[in-house]
Coordinates of C-alpha atoms in Angstrom, one line a residue:
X66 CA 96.7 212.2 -25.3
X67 CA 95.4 209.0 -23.8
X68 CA 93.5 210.6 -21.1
X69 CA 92.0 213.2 -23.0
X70 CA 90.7 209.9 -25.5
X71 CA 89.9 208.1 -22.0
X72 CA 87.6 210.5 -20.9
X73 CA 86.1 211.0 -24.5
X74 CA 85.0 207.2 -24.8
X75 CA 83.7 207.4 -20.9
X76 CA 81.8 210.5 -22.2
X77 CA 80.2 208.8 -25.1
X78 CA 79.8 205.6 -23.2
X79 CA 77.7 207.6 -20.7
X80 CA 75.7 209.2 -23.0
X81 CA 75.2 205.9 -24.7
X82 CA 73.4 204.1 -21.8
X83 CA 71.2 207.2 -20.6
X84 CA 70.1 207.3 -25.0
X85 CA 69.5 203.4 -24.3
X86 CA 67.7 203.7 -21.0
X87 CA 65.6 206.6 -22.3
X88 CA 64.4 204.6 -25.3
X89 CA 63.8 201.3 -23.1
X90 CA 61.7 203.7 -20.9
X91 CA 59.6 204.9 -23.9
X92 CA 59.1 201.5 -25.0
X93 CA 58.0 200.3 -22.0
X94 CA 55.3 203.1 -21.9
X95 CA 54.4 202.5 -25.3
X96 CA 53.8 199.0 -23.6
X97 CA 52.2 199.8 -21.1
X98 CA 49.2 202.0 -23.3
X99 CA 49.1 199.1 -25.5
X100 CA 48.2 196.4 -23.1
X101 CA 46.0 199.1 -20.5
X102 CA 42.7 197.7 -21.3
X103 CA 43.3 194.2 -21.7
X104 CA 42.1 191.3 -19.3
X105 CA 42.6 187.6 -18.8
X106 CA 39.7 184.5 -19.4
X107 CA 40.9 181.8 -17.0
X108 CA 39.3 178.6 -15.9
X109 CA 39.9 175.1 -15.7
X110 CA 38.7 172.2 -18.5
X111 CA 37.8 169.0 -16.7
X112 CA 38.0 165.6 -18.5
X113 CA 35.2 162.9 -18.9
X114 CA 34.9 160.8 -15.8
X115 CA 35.7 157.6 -17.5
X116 CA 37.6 154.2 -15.7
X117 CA 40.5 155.4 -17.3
X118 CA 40.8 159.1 -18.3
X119 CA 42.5 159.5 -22.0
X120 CA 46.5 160.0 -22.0
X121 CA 47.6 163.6 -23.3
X122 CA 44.0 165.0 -23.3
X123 CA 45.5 168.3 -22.5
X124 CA 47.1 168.8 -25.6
X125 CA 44.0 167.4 -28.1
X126 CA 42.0 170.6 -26.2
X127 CA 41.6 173.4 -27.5
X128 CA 40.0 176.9 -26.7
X129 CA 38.0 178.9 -29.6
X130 CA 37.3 182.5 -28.7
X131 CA 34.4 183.7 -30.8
X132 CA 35.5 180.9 -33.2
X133 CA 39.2 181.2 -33.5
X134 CA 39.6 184.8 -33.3
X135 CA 41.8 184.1 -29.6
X136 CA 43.1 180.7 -28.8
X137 CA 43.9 178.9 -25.6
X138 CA 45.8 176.3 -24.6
X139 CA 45.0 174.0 -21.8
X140 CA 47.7 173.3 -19.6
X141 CA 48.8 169.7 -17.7
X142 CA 46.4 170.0 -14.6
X143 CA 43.5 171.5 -16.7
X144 CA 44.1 175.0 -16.4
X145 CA 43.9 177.3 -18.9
X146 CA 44.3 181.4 -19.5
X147 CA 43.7 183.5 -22.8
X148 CA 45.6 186.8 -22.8
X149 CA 45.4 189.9 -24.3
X150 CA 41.6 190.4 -23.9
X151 CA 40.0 193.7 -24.7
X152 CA 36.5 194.6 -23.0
X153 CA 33.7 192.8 -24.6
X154 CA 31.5 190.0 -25.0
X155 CA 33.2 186.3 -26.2
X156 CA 31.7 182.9 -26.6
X157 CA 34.6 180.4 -25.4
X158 CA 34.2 177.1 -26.7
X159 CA 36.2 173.6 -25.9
X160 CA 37.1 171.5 -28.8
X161 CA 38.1 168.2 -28.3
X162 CA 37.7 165.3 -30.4
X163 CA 36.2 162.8 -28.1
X164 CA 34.0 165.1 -25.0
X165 CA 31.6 167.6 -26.1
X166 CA 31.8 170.8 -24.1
X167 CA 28.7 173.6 -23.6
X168 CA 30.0 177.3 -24.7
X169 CA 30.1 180.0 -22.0
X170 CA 29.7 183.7 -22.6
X171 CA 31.8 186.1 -20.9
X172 CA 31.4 189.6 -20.6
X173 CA 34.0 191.7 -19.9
X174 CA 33.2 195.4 -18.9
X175 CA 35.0 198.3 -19.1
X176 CA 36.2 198.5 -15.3
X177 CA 37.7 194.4 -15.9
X178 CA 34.4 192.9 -14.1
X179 CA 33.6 189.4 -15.3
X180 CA 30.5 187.7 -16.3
X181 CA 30.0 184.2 -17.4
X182 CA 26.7 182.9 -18.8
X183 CA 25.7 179.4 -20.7
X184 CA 24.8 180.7 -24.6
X185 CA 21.0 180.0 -25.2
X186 CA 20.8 180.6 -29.1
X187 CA 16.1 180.0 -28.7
X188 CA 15.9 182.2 -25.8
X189 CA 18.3 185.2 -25.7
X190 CA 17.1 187.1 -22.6
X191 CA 17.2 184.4 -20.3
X192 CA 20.6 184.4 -18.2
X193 CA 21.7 181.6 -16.3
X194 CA 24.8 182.8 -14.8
X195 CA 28.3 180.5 -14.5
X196 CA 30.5 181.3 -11.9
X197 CA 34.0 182.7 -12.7
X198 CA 36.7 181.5 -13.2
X199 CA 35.2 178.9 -15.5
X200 CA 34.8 175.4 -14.7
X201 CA 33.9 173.7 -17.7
X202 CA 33.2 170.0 -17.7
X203 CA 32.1 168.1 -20.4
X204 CA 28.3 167.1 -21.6
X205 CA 29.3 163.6 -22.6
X206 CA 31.2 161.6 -25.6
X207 CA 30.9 163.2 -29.1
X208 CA 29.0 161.5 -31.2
X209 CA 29.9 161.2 -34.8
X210 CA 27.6 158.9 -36.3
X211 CA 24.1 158.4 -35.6
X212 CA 22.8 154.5 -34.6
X213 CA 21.2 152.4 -35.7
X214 CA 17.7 151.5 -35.4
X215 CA 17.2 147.9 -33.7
X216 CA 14.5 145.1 -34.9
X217 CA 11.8 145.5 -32.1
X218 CA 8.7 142.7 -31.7
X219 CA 6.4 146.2 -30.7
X220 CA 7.2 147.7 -34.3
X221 CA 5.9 144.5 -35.8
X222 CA 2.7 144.4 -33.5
X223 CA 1.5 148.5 -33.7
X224 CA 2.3 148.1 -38.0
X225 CA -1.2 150.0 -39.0
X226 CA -1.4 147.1 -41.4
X227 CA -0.8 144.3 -39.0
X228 CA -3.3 146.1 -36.5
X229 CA -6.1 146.2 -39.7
X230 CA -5.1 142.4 -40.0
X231 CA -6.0 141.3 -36.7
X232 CA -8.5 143.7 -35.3
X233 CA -11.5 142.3 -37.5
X234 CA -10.1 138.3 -36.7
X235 CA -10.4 139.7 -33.2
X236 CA -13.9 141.2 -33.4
X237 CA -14.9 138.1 -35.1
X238 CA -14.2 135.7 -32.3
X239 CA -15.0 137.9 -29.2
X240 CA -18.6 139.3 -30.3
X241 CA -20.3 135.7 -31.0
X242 CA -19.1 135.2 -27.0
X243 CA -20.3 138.4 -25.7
X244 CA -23.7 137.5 -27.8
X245 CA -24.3 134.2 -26.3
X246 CA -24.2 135.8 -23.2
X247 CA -28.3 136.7 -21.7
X248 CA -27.6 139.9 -20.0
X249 CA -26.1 141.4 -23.2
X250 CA -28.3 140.0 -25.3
X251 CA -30.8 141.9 -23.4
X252 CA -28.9 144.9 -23.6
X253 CA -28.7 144.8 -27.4
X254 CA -32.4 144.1 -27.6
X255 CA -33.0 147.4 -25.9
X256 CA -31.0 149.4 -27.3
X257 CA -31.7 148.1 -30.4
X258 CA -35.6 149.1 -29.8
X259 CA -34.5 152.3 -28.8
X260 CA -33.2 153.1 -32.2
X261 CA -35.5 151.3 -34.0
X262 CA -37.9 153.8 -34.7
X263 CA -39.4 154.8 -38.1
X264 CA -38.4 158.3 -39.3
X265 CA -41.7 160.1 -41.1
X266 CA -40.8 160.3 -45.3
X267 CA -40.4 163.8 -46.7
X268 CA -42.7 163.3 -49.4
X269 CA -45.4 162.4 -46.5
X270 CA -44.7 165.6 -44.5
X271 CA -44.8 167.7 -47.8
X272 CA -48.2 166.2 -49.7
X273 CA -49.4 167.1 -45.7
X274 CA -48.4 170.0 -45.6
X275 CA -49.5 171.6 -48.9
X276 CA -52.9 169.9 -48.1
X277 CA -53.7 171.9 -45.1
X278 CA -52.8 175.2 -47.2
X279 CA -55.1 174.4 -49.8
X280 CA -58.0 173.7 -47.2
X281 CA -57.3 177.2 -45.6
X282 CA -58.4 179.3 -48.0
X283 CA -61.9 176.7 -48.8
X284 CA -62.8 177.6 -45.4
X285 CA -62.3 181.2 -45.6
X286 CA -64.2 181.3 -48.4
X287 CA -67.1 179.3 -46.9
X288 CA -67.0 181.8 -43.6
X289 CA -67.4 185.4 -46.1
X290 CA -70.4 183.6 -48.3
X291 CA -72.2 182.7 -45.0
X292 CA -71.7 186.5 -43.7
X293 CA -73.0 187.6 -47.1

């Protein structure tokens, strides 16, 4: 009786593992079809070259994928990797509260080749190709608040109203010096009698003019009587 119940549990124990190693296998497929067709974005985020570079930078990063629809961490020595990519085309971006990253776009094609490009938003058909993996480095510190505009002596000195202040003061003392000079003087006095010319009046050109047309016919007259 006990070895006939011996060999029964062996049985089932048998049967139990192969039913447990047939499912794993099926899961593992299933696995395998879910995650054929997806690729890794790597690089590395380098921080701001400063005297001293900010303790635990690594963990104030963070990677947006097409803003936040994948997220990357960055790891101690700057690395970085986003899994579970599907073919495609994804602006990465680096937050961080004190550097200010560019974006990259990277294209992913359907046989896993990689493309990385900065994102022009003005001019979309101009590509200026990154090299991959990505090597992003920051543009400089962010800055939150705009400054503010400093007191300068030139703002004073070019104020329209200043410049309509002073111009006239200025024309009043240098012209009486340029004046007393003989060779300009001369120069005024001939261009001066170059423009000093008297323009005929309208009503002079017009009483002339309808004076010769009235003497035109006279004369014509004159000429047919003298024929006759």
């Amino acid at each position: 009786m006990t070895i006939a119940m011996n060999k029964y549990f062996l049985i089932l124990s048998v049967v139990f593992v192969s039913y447990l190693k047939a499912v794993s296998s099926e899961s593992n497929l299933e696995d395998d079809n879910e995650t054929q067709g997806r690729y890794l974005i790597e690089g590395k985020v380098f921080p701001m070259e400063l005297p001293f570079t900010p303790p635990n930078w690594q963990a104030n990063t963070r990677l947006h994928v097409n803003g936040g629809e994948y997220i990357g961490f960055v790891k101690e020595d700057g690395t970085f990797i986003i899994h579970n990519m599907p073919s495609g085309s994804y602006i990465l971006e680096v937050l961080h509260p004190e550097f200010s990253y560019e974006p990259v776009r990277v294209e992913i094609n359907s046989k896993g080749k990689f493309r990385a490009r900065k994102v022009n938003h003005i001019q979309t058909s101009v590509v200026v190709q990154v090299p991959y993996p990505l090597k992003l480095k920051p543009l400089g510190k962010t800055r939150y608040f705009q400054v503010r505009e400093q007191w300068r002596i030139t703002d004073f000195l070019f104020n329209p109203m200043i410049l309509m202040m002073f111009l006239p003061l200025l024309l009043i003392m240098i012209l009486p010096k340029m004046l007393s000079d003989p060779e300009t003087k001369r120069e005024m006095e001939q261009i001066g009698s170059l423009t000093n010319f008297e323009m005929p009046a309208v009503s002079d050109y017009v009483t002339n003019y309808l004076a010769t047309a009235q003497s035109q016919p006279v004369k014509k007259n004159a000429k047919n009587k003298k024929r006759q």
